PDB file of C-alpha atoms in Angstrom:
ATOM      1  CA  UNK A   1     -16.290  26.308  24.546  1.00  0.00           C
ATOM      2  CA  UNK A   2     -14.186  25.002  27.318  1.00  0.00           C
ATOM      3  CA  UNK A   3     -11.004  23.308  25.706  1.00  0.00           C
ATOM      4  CA  UNK A   4     -11.492  20.319  27.730  1.00  0.00           C
ATOM      5  CA  UNK A   5      -7.373  18.640  27.558  1.00  0.00           C
ATOM      6  CA  UNK A   6      -8.759  15.397  28.236  1.00  0.00           C
ATOM      7  CA  UNK A   7     -10.451  14.611  25.666  1.00  0.00           C
ATOM      8  CA  UNK A   8      -7.674  13.870  23.787  1.00  0.00           C
ATOM      9  CA  UNK A   9      -6.161  10.954  25.960  1.00  0.00           C
ATOM     10  CA  UNK A  10      -9.753   9.601  24.864  1.00  0.00           C
ATOM     11  CA  UNK A  11      -9.010   9.909  22.085  1.00  0.00           C
ATOM     12  CA  UNK A  12      -5.408   8.118  21.950  1.00  0.00           C
ATOM     13  CA  UNK A  13      -7.756   5.498  24.850  1.00  0.00           C
ATOM     14  CA  UNK A  14     -10.031   3.834  21.862  1.00  0.00           C
ATOM     15  CA  UNK A  15      -7.328   4.598  19.229  1.00  0.00           C
ATOM     16  CA  UNK A  16      -5.320   2.335  20.739  1.00  0.00           C
ATOM     17  CA  UNK A  17      -7.993   0.012  21.060  1.00  0.00           C
ATOM     18  CA  UNK A  18      -8.183   0.624  17.556  1.00  0.00           C
ATOM     19  CA  UNK A  19      -5.148  -0.471  17.175  1.00  0.00           C
ATOM     20  CA  UNK A  20      -5.517  -4.220  19.206  1.00  0.00           C
ATOM     21  CA  UNK A  21      -8.334  -4.777  17.635  1.00  0.00           C
ATOM     22  CA  UNK A  22      -7.197  -4.063  14.132  1.00  0.00           C
ATOM     23  CA  UNK A  23      -4.050  -6.301  15.560  1.00  0.00           C
ATOM     24  CA  UNK A  24      -5.875  -9.032  16.286  1.00  0.00           C
ATOM     25  CA  UNK A  25      -7.502  -9.206  13.226  1.00  0.00           C
ATOM     26  CA  UNK A  26      -4.873 -10.466  11.108  1.00  0.00           C
ATOM     27  CA  UNK A  27      -4.207  -5.566   9.710  1.00  0.00           C
ATOM     28  CA  UNK A  28      -1.399  -4.749   8.969  1.00  0.00           C
ATOM     29  CA  UNK A  29       0.625  -2.548   6.475  1.00  0.00           C
ATOM     30  CA  UNK A  30      -0.476  -3.662   3.842  1.00  0.00           C
ATOM     31  CA  UNK A  31       3.107  -4.287   1.129  1.00  0.00           C
ATOM     32  CA  UNK A  32       2.832  -5.781  -1.899  1.00  0.00           C
ATOM     33  CA  UNK A  33       3.612  -9.219  -2.194  1.00  0.00           C
ATOM     34  CA  UNK A  34       2.551 -10.258  -6.033  1.00  0.00           C
ATOM     35  CA  UNK A  35       4.669 -10.310  -8.582  1.00  0.00           C
ATOM     36  CA  UNK A  36       5.794  -7.026 -10.413  1.00  0.00           C
ATOM     37  CA  UNK A  37       3.543  -6.592 -13.474  1.00  0.00           C
ATOM     38  CA  UNK A  38       5.525  -7.236 -16.132  1.00  0.00           C
ATOM     39  CA  UNK A  39       6.474  -4.287 -18.294  1.00  0.00           C
ATOM     40  CA  UNK A  40       7.777  -3.012 -13.873  1.00  0.00           C
ATOM     41  CA  UNK A  41      10.264  -6.854 -13.856  1.00  0.00           C
ATOM     42  CA  UNK A  42      13.159  -5.888 -15.039  1.00  0.00           C
ATOM     43  CA  UNK A  43      13.429  -2.670 -13.829  1.00  0.00           C
ATOM     44  CA  UNK A  44      12.190  -4.090 -10.239  1.00  0.00           C
ATOM     45  CA  UNK A  45      15.476  -7.159 -10.278  1.00  0.00           C
ATOM     46  CA  UNK A  46      17.208  -3.836 -10.447  1.00  0.00           C
ATOM     47  CA  UNK A  47      16.659  -2.015  -8.144  1.00  0.00           C
ATOM     48  CA  UNK A  48      13.768  -3.877  -5.896  1.00  0.00           C
ATOM     49  CA  UNK A  49      14.167  -1.561  -3.375  1.00  0.00           C
ATOM     50  CA  UNK A  50      13.224   0.903  -4.497  1.00  0.00           C
ATOM     51  CA  UNK A  51      10.444  -0.319  -6.717  1.00  0.00           C
ATOM     52  CA  UNK A  52       9.138  -2.239  -3.824  1.00  0.00           C
ATOM     53  CA  UNK A  53       8.045   1.140  -1.903  1.00  0.00           C
ATOM     54  CA  UNK A  54       7.095   2.297  -5.467  1.00  0.00           C
ATOM     55  CA  UNK A  55       4.392  -1.069  -5.730  1.00  0.00           C
ATOM     56  CA  UNK A  56       3.881  -0.701  -2.247  1.00  0.00           C
ATOM     57  CA  UNK A  57       2.624   3.213  -1.808  1.00  0.00           C
ATOM     58  CA  UNK A  58       0.779   2.995  -5.783  1.00  0.00           C
ATOM     59  CA  UNK A  59      -1.713  -0.056  -4.747  1.00  0.00           C
ATOM     60  CA  UNK A  60      -2.134   0.397  -1.131  1.00  0.00           C
ATOM     61  CA  UNK A  61      -4.744   2.792  -1.927  1.00  0.00           C
ATOM     62  CA  UNK A  62      -6.593   0.737  -4.995  1.00  0.00           C
ATOM     63  CA  UNK A  63      -5.393  -2.722  -3.866  1.00  0.00           C
ATOM     64  CA  UNK A  64      -9.211  -4.102  -3.274  1.00  0.00           C
ATOM     65  CA  UNK A  65      -9.664  -5.035   0.574  1.00  0.00           C
ATOM     66  CA  UNK A  66      -6.019  -5.051   0.883  1.00  0.00           C
ATOM     67  CA  UNK A  67      -4.696  -5.734   4.714  1.00  0.00           C
ATOM     68  CA  UNK A  68      -4.927  -1.797   5.799  1.00  0.00           C
ATOM     69  CA  UNK A  69      -7.882  -1.045   5.685  1.00  0.00           C
ATOM     70  CA  UNK A  70     -10.145  -0.624   8.125  1.00  0.00           C
ATOM     71  CA  UNK A  71     -12.973   1.055   6.981  1.00  0.00           C
ATOM     72  CA  UNK A  72     -13.947   1.129   3.048  1.00  0.00           C
ATOM     73  CA  UNK A  73     -16.994   2.467   0.921  1.00  0.00           C
ATOM     74  CA  UNK A  74     -17.805   0.505  -1.245  1.00  0.00           C
ATOM     75  CA  UNK A  75     -21.025   2.209  -2.412  1.00  0.00           C
ATOM     76  CA  UNK A  76     -19.454   4.137  -5.607  1.00  0.00           C
ATOM     77  CA  UNK A  77     -21.461   3.940  -9.042  1.00  0.00           C
ATOM     78  CA  UNK A  78     -19.119   2.491 -11.488  1.00  0.00           C
ATOM     79  CA  UNK A  79     -21.072   3.074 -13.560  1.00  0.00           C
ATOM     80  CA  UNK A  80     -22.900   6.008 -14.158  1.00  0.00           C
ATOM     81  CA  UNK A  81     -19.805   7.998 -12.652  1.00  0.00           C
ATOM     82  CA  UNK A  82     -17.081   6.255 -10.701  1.00  0.00           C
ATOM     83  CA  UNK A  83     -15.698   9.164  -9.253  1.00  0.00           C
ATOM     84  CA  UNK A  84     -12.171   9.435  -8.925  1.00  0.00           C
ATOM     85  CA  UNK A  85     -10.717   5.694 -10.722  1.00  0.00           C
ATOM     86  CA  UNK A  86     -12.543   7.502 -14.674  1.00  0.00           C
ATOM     87  CA  UNK A  87     -12.007  11.332 -13.848  1.00  0.00           C
ATOM     88  CA  UNK A  88      -8.606  10.848 -12.720  1.00  0.00           C
ATOM     89  CA  UNK A  89      -7.077   7.931 -15.256  1.00  0.00           C
ATOM     90  CA  UNK A  90      -5.534   9.110 -18.062  1.00  0.00           C
ATOM     91  CA  UNK A  91      -6.659   7.700 -22.522  1.00  0.00           C
ATOM     92  CA  UNK A  92      -4.244   5.176 -23.061  1.00  0.00           C
ATOM     93  CA  UNK A  93      -2.030   6.622 -25.771  1.00  0.00           C
ATOM     94  CA  UNK A  94      -2.705   5.980 -29.622  1.00  0.00           C
ATOM     95  CA  UNK A  95       1.055   5.151 -30.501  1.00  0.00           C
ATOM     96  CA  UNK A  96       1.738   1.926 -31.448  1.00  0.00           C
ATOM     97  CA  UNK A  97       3.322   0.171 -28.706  1.00  0.00           C
ATOM     98  CA  UNK A  98       0.059  -0.197 -26.850  1.00  0.00           C
ATOM     99  CA  UNK A  99      -2.194  -1.861 -29.515  1.00  0.00           C
ATOM    100  CA  UNK A 100      -2.930  -4.519 -27.844  1.00  0.00           C
ATOM    101  CA  UNK A 101      -5.305  -2.071 -24.885  1.00  0.00           C
ATOM    102  CA  UNK A 102      -9.012   0.263 -25.761  1.00  0.00           C
ATOM    103  CA  UNK A 103      -6.659   3.483 -27.518  1.00  0.00           C
ATOM    104  CA  UNK A 104      -7.635   6.350 -28.037  1.00  0.00           C
ATOM    105  CA  UNK A 105     -11.209   5.967 -25.799  1.00  0.00           C
ATOM    106  CA  UNK A 106     -12.499   9.412 -23.841  1.00  0.00           C
ATOM    107  CA  UNK A 107     -14.740   6.565 -22.482  1.00  0.00           C
ATOM    108  CA  UNK A 108     -14.309   6.044 -18.846  1.00  0.00           C
ATOM    109  CA  UNK A 109     -10.327   7.499 -18.770  1.00  0.00           C
ATOM    110  CA  UNK A 110     -11.745  11.073 -18.528  1.00  0.00           C
ATOM    111  CA  UNK A 111      -8.394  12.594 -18.098  1.00  0.00           C
ATOM    112  CA  UNK A 112      -9.006  16.042 -16.657  1.00  0.00           C
ATOM    113  CA  UNK A 113      -8.861  15.440 -12.603  1.00  0.00           C
ATOM    114  CA  UNK A 114      -6.001  16.949 -12.050  1.00  0.00           C
ATOM    115  CA  UNK A 115      -2.873  18.379  -9.330  1.00  0.00           C
ATOM    116  CA  UNK A 116      -2.217  21.490  -8.781  1.00  0.00           C
ATOM    117  CA  UNK A 117       1.258  22.712  -8.650  1.00  0.00           C
ATOM    118  CA  UNK A 118       1.058  23.553  -4.417  1.00  0.00           C
ATOM    119  CA  UNK A 119       0.134  19.901  -3.711  1.00  0.00           C
ATOM    120  CA  UNK A 120       3.275  18.895  -6.172  1.00  0.00           C
ATOM    121  CA  UNK A 121       5.329  21.204  -3.932  1.00  0.00           C
ATOM    122  CA  UNK A 122       3.763  19.003  -0.438  1.00  0.00           C
ATOM    123  CA  UNK A 123       5.303  16.393  -1.248  1.00  0.00           C
ATOM    124  CA  UNK A 124       8.489  15.919   0.892  1.00  0.00           C
ATOM    125  CA  UNK A 125      12.318  15.418  -0.797  1.00  0.00           C
ATOM    126  CA  UNK A 126      13.553  12.079  -0.779  1.00  0.00           C
ATOM    127  CA  UNK A 127      15.272  13.222   2.015  1.00  0.00           C
ATOM    128  CA  UNK A 128      11.821  13.584   3.679  1.00  0.00           C
ATOM    129  CA  UNK A 129      11.787  16.849   4.875  1.00  0.00           C
ATOM    130  CA  UNK A 130       8.949  20.076   3.353  1.00  0.00           C
ATOM    131  CA  UNK A 131      11.112  21.044  -0.025  1.00  0.00           C
ATOM    132  CA  UNK A 132      11.545  24.717   1.469  1.00  0.00           C
ATOM    133  CA  UNK A 133      12.777  23.030   4.927  1.00  0.00           C
ATOM    134  CA  UNK A 134      15.756  20.852   3.094  1.00  0.00           C
ATOM    135  CA  UNK A 135      19.467  22.159   2.449  1.00  0.00           C
ATOM    136  CA  UNK A 136      20.068  19.789  -0.285  1.00  0.00           C
ATOM    137  CA  UNK A 137      16.926  20.981  -1.949  1.00  0.00           C
ATOM    138  CA  UNK A 138      17.414  25.048  -4.451  1.00  0.00           C
ATOM    139  CA  UNK A 139      14.236  25.928  -3.997  1.00  0.00           C
ATOM    140  CA  UNK A 140      15.465  29.281  -6.423  1.00  0.00           C
ATOM    141  CA  UNK A 141      15.732  26.990  -9.429  1.00  0.00           C
ATOM    142  CA  UNK A 142      12.704  24.671  -8.746  1.00  0.00           C
ATOM    143  CA  UNK A 143      11.251  25.604 -12.608  1.00  0.00           C
ATOM    144  CA  UNK A 144      14.389  24.973 -14.444  1.00  0.00           C
ATOM    145  CA  UNK A 145      13.608  22.522 -16.947  1.00  0.00           C
ATOM    146  CA  UNK A 146      17.110  19.973 -16.896  1.00  0.00           C
ATOM    147  CA  UNK A 147      17.290  16.563 -18.403  1.00  0.00           C
ATOM    148  CA  UNK A 148      16.690  13.322 -16.192  1.00  0.00           C
ATOM    149  CA  UNK A 149      19.878  11.265 -15.858  1.00  0.00           C
ATOM    150  CA  UNK A 150      20.302   8.720 -18.697  1.00  0.00           C
ATOM    151  CA  UNK A 151      20.614   4.976 -18.084  1.00  0.00           C
ATOM    152  CA  UNK A 152      24.604   4.930 -18.475  1.00  0.00           C
ATOM    153  CA  UNK A 153      25.040   7.349 -15.540  1.00  0.00           C
ATOM    154  CA  UNK A 154      25.413   6.544 -12.133  1.00  0.00           C
ATOM    155  CA  UNK A 155      22.596   8.733 -11.220  1.00  0.00           C
ATOM    156  CA  UNK A 156      19.870   6.582 -12.741  1.00  0.00           C
ATOM    157  CA  UNK A 157      21.226   3.310  -9.911  1.00  0.00           C
ATOM    158  CA  UNK A 158      18.400   4.852  -8.277  1.00  0.00           C
ATOM    159  CA  UNK A 159      15.866   6.179 -10.468  1.00  0.00           C
ATOM    160  CA  UNK A 160      14.908   2.675 -12.530  1.00  0.00           C
ATOM    161  CA  UNK A 161      11.877   2.213 -13.405  1.00  0.00           C
ATOM    162  CA  UNK A 162      10.186   5.232 -11.943  1.00  0.00           C
ATOM    163  CA  UNK A 163      11.351   8.250 -13.588  1.00  0.00           C
ATOM    164  CA  UNK A 164      12.853   8.479 -17.385  1.00  0.00           C
ATOM    165  CA  UNK A 165      16.151   7.625 -18.764  1.00  0.00           C
ATOM    166  CA  UNK A 166      17.143  11.270 -20.616  1.00  0.00           C
ATOM    167  CA  UNK A 167      13.929  13.457 -21.251  1.00  0.00           C
ATOM    168  CA  UNK A 168      13.565  16.786 -20.442  1.00  0.00           C
ATOM    169  CA  UNK A 169      11.497  17.702 -16.470  1.00  0.00           C
ATOM    170  CA  UNK A 170      12.428  20.277 -14.817  1.00  0.00           C
ATOM    171  CA  UNK A 171      13.834  19.977 -11.017  1.00  0.00           C
ATOM    172  CA  UNK A 172      10.856  20.783  -9.501  1.00  0.00           C
ATOM    173  CA  UNK A 173      10.246  16.546 -10.371  1.00  0.00           C
ATOM    174  CA  UNK A 174      13.570  15.483  -9.070  1.00  0.00           C
ATOM    175  CA  UNK A 175      14.395  13.840  -5.726  1.00  0.00           C
ATOM    176  CA  UNK A 176      11.365  13.805  -4.888  1.00  0.00           C
ATOM    177  CA  UNK A 177      10.224  10.860  -1.700  1.00  0.00           C
ATOM    178  CA  UNK A 178       8.613   7.589  -3.073  1.00  0.00           C
ATOM    179  CA  UNK A 179       5.177   8.575  -2.394  1.00  0.00           C
ATOM    180  CA  UNK A 180       5.057  12.038  -5.475  1.00  0.00           C
ATOM    181  CA  UNK A 181       6.884   8.976  -8.243  1.00  0.00           C
ATOM    182  CA  UNK A 182       3.256   6.890  -6.948  1.00  0.00           C
ATOM    183  CA  UNK A 183       0.588   8.766  -6.727  1.00  0.00           C
ATOM    184  CA  UNK A 184       1.006  11.764  -9.710  1.00  0.00           C
ATOM    185  CA  UNK A 185       2.285  11.483 -13.444  1.00  0.00           C
ATOM    186  CA  UNK A 186       4.769  13.716 -14.195  1.00  0.00           C
ATOM    187  CA  UNK A 187       6.144  14.228 -16.973  1.00  0.00           C
ATOM    188  CA  UNK A 188       9.601  12.290 -17.537  1.00  0.00           C
ATOM    189  CA  UNK A 189       7.303  10.029 -15.220  1.00  0.00           C
ATOM    190  CA  UNK A 190       5.418   6.865 -15.440  1.00  0.00           C
ATOM    191  CA  UNK A 191       1.654   6.003 -15.811  1.00  0.00           C
ATOM    192  CA  UNK A 192       0.603   2.791 -14.561  1.00  0.00           C
ATOM    193  CA  UNK A 193      -2.559   1.678 -15.687  1.00  0.00           C
ATOM    194  CA  UNK A 194      -4.574  -0.614 -19.185  1.00  0.00           C
ATOM    195  CA  UNK A 195      -2.276  -3.121 -17.808  1.00  0.00           C
ATOM    196  CA  UNK A 196       0.627  -0.333 -19.307  1.00  0.00           C
ATOM    197  CA  UNK A 197       3.409   1.590 -18.685  1.00  0.00           C
ATOM    198  CA  UNK A 198       2.889   5.031 -20.328  1.00  0.00           C
ATOM    199  CA  UNK A 199       5.956   7.128 -20.307  1.00  0.00           C
ATOM    200  CA  UNK A 200       4.510  10.251 -20.292  1.00  0.00           C
ATOM    201  CA  UNK A 201       5.759  13.838 -20.924  1.00  0.00           C
ATOM    202  CA  UNK A 202       2.106  15.891 -20.520  1.00  0.00           C
ATOM    203  CA  UNK A 203       2.540  17.959 -22.807  1.00  0.00           C
ATOM    204  CA  UNK A 204      -0.114  19.021 -25.574  1.00  0.00           C
ATOM    205  CA  UNK A 205       0.601  16.137 -28.565  1.00  0.00           C
ATOM    206  CA  UNK A 206       2.476  13.937 -25.873  1.00  0.00           C
ATOM    207  CA  UNK A 207       1.483  10.812 -24.249  1.00  0.00           C
ATOM    208  CA  UNK A 208      -0.651  11.925 -21.390  1.00  0.00           C
ATOM    209  CA  UNK A 209      -0.918  15.944 -22.464  1.00  0.00           C
ATOM    210  CA  UNK A 210      -3.738  17.585 -24.252  1.00  0.00           C
ATOM    211  CA  UNK A 211      -5.049  16.107 -27.275  1.00  0.00           C
ATOM    212  CA  UNK A 212      -7.965  17.472 -29.725  1.00  0.00           C
ATOM    213  CA  UNK A 213      -8.345  14.485 -31.809  1.00  0.00           C
ATOM    214  CA  UNK A 214      -9.205  12.341 -28.225  1.00  0.00           C
ATOM    215  CA  UNK A 215     -11.344  14.925 -26.873  1.00  0.00           C
ATOM    216  CA  UNK A 216     -11.660  19.275 -26.355  1.00  0.00           C
ATOM    217  CA  UNK A 217     -11.660  19.222 -23.173  1.00  0.00           C
ATOM    218  CA  UNK A 218     -10.447  16.917 -21.396  1.00  0.00           C
ATOM    219  CA  UNK A 219      -6.806  17.684 -20.460  1.00  0.00           C
ATOM    220  CA  UNK A 220      -5.101  17.354 -17.213  1.00  0.00           C
ATOM    221  CA  UNK A 221      -4.642  21.190 -16.966  1.00  0.00           C
ATOM    222  CA  UNK A 222      -1.885  22.011 -15.349  1.00  0.00           C
ATOM    223  CA  UNK A 223       0.086  19.031 -16.973  1.00  0.00           C
ATOM    224  CA  UNK A 224      -0.235  16.588 -13.006  1.00  0.00           C
ATOM    225  CA  UNK A 225      -1.739  13.475 -13.468  1.00  0.00           C
ATOM    226  CA  UNK A 226      -3.719  11.446  -9.747  1.00  0.00           C
ATOM    227  CA  UNK A 227      -2.811   8.097 -10.620  1.00  0.00           C
ATOM    228  CA  UNK A 228      -2.922   7.336  -6.610  1.00  0.00           C
ATOM    229  CA  UNK A 229      -7.365   6.599  -7.927  1.00  0.00           C
ATOM    230  CA  UNK A 230      -6.550   4.381 -10.854  1.00  0.00           C
ATOM    231  CA  UNK A 231      -5.505   0.739 -10.375  1.00  0.00           C
ATOM    232  CA  UNK A 232      -3.120  -0.180 -13.134  1.00  0.00           C
ATOM    233  CA  UNK A 233      -5.716  -2.538 -15.033  1.00  0.00           C
ATOM    234  CA  UNK A 234      -7.970  -0.676 -15.298  1.00  0.00           C
ATOM    235  CA  UNK A 235      -8.626   0.112 -18.724  1.00  0.00           C
ATOM    236  CA  UNK A 236     -10.774   2.324 -21.299  1.00  0.00           C
ATOM    237  CA  UNK A 237     -14.076   1.726 -23.128  1.00  0.00           C
ATOM    238  CA  UNK A 238     -16.547   0.247 -20.810  1.00  0.00           C
ATOM    239  CA  UNK A 239     -17.147   0.656 -16.901  1.00  0.00           C
ATOM    240  CA  UNK A 240     -16.850  -2.498 -15.892  1.00  0.00           C
ATOM    241  CA  UNK A 241     -13.004  -2.742 -17.258  1.00  0.00           C
ATOM    242  CA  UNK A 242     -12.360  -0.530 -13.372  1.00  0.00           C
ATOM    243  CA  UNK A 243     -10.684  -2.392 -11.752  1.00  0.00           C
ATOM    244  CA  UNK A 244     -13.410  -0.885  -8.382  1.00  0.00           C
ATOM    245  CA  UNK A 245     -12.217  -1.576  -4.568  1.00  0.00           C
ATOM    246  CA  UNK A 246     -13.853   0.451  -1.696  1.00  0.00           C
ATOM    247  CA  UNK A 247     -13.046   3.470  -0.768  1.00  0.00           C
ATOM    248  CA  UNK A 248     -10.347   4.176   2.226  1.00  0.00           C
ATOM    249  CA  UNK A 249     -12.314   6.574   5.179  1.00  0.00           C
ATOM    250  CA  UNK A 250      -9.897   4.595   7.116  1.00  0.00           C
ATOM    251  CA  UNK A 251      -6.624   3.616   6.993  1.00  0.00           C
ATOM    252  CA  UNK A 252      -4.340   1.487   9.675  1.00  0.00           C
ATOM    253  CA  UNK A 253      -1.956   4.391   8.577  1.00  0.00           C
ATOM    254  CA  UNK A 254      -4.050   6.750   9.399  1.00  0.00           C
ATOM    255  CA  UNK A 255      -4.668   5.230  13.281  1.00  0.00           C
ATOM    256  CA  UNK A 256      -1.217   5.145  13.878  1.00  0.00           C
ATOM    257  CA  UNK A 257      -1.581   9.411  12.679  1.00  0.00           C
ATOM    258  CA  UNK A 258      -4.467  10.066  15.154  1.00  0.00           C
ATOM    259  CA  UNK A 259      -2.725   8.581  17.567  1.00  0.00           C
ATOM    260  CA  UNK A 260       1.697  10.620  17.560  1.00  0.00           C
ATOM    261  CA  UNK A 261      -1.555  13.879  16.743  1.00  0.00           C
ATOM    262  CA  UNK A 262      -3.265  12.596  20.829  1.00  0.00           C
ATOM    263  CA  UNK A 263      -0.163  12.013  21.742  1.00  0.00           C
ATOM    264  CA  UNK A 264       1.706  15.583  20.877  1.00  0.00           C
ATOM    265  CA  UNK A 265      -1.609  17.249  22.459  1.00  0.00           C
ATOM    266  CA  UNK A 266      -1.973  15.662  25.550  1.00  0.00           C
ATOM    267  CA  UNK A 267       1.580  15.674  26.573  1.00  0.00           C
ATOM    268  CA  UNK A 268       2.150  19.306  25.158  1.00  0.00           C
ATOM    269  CA  UNK A 269       5.791  18.083  23.509  1.00  0.00           C
ATOM    270  CA  UNK A 270       6.182  14.911  20.849  1.00  0.00           C
ATOM    271  CA  UNK A 271       7.883  12.088  22.569  1.00  0.00           C
ATOM    272  CA  UNK A 272       8.833   8.869  21.656  1.00  0.00           C
ATOM    273  CA  UNK A 273       5.366   7.320  21.547  1.00  0.00           C
ATOM    274  CA  UNK A 274       5.069   9.768  19.085  1.00  0.00           C
ATOM    275  CA  UNK A 275       8.472   9.598  17.264  1.00  0.00           C
ATOM    276  CA  UNK A 276       7.625   5.518  16.525  1.00  0.00           C
ATOM    277  CA  UNK A 277       3.613   6.595  15.645  1.00  0.00           C
ATOM    278  CA  UNK A 278       4.621   8.362  12.361  1.00  0.00           C
ATOM    279  CA  UNK A 279       8.359   6.722  11.891  1.00  0.00           C
ATOM    280  CA  UNK A 280       6.193   3.009  11.129  1.00  0.00           C
ATOM    281  CA  UNK A 281       4.378   5.603   7.969  1.00  0.00           C
ATOM    282  CA  UNK A 282       7.125   7.052   6.954  1.00  0.00           C
ATOM    283  CA  UNK A 283       9.710   4.133   7.257  1.00  0.00           C
ATOM    284  CA  UNK A 284       6.978   2.951   4.954  1.00  0.00           C
ATOM    285  CA  UNK A 285       6.023   5.049   2.573  1.00  0.00           C
ATOM    286  CA  UNK A 286      10.736   4.719   1.873  1.00  0.00           C
ATOM    287  CA  UNK A 287      11.701   8.234   3.210  1.00  0.00           C
ATOM    288  CA  UNK A 288      13.625   8.226   7.101  1.00  0.00           C
ATOM    289  CA  UNK A 289      12.995   8.758  10.552  1.00  0.00           C
ATOM    290  CA  UNK A 290      11.420  12.194  11.247  1.00  0.00           C
ATOM    291  CA  UNK A 291      13.890  11.787  14.941  1.00  0.00           C
ATOM    292  CA  UNK A 292      17.065  11.843  12.215  1.00  0.00           C
ATOM    293  CA  UNK A 293      15.791  14.168   9.700  1.00  0.00           C
ATOM    294  CA  UNK A 294      14.550  17.409  12.474  1.00  0.00           C
ATOM    295  CA  UNK A 295      18.034  16.988  14.158  1.00  0.00           C
TER     296      UNK A 295
END
């Protein structure tokens, strides 16, 4: 097969056409514009910029037919399988603080699709760099047990509503980009589902961890859940209680990143136009522009 560089130009033209159509039809990068959920309102007011970014990223997949969706698949069988929504949702713990919810049942909250540690390591640091490239991130100590800042510590201000105060976790889970906390369920973080904010610890007998009384085989085997596919108002007990949304096949962010890749390949080097396309996605994700972190 012969390499034809001009095919990249054809791709650029097609992507630009698609972006123009999106613009005409009001497609734009998603931002969460509703009121935050009741359980988050106090923290949202106290840490507004960080919490807004968290909500933008937490809801961009599961907010049905939102402003960023270009092509969505709505043929998911929620009754028989439900696929990502059911398999990734953790069960609502049986604690008394969740008494108004459907607690302790594995029905339509299967809690078995977890993330690997390799995937966890691929998320960027808070500085928008891979953990192996960020000189402020000590790669040699990522699995050390630490205690998160307490509510009276000045460091807690930036992580309020995102990381639990004063709990044990591992260093790998700290100082990461906003997508990390929006997409995953970790020890020391929060799981937003069942109309609750669940403080997860992800070990046996704790919220999010293995519980043989609920199910003997279904649990997050790595201790890391994936909450990006779970709408915060989805609950257990019946498939009708799952908030249904079209699975995004193409989002506007995908088009921007496709454009950046095609331009980079066609020009044999990154140009400002490449950076501009990438930075639209990075800025919405709450991380610095690519030129500033790779300078």
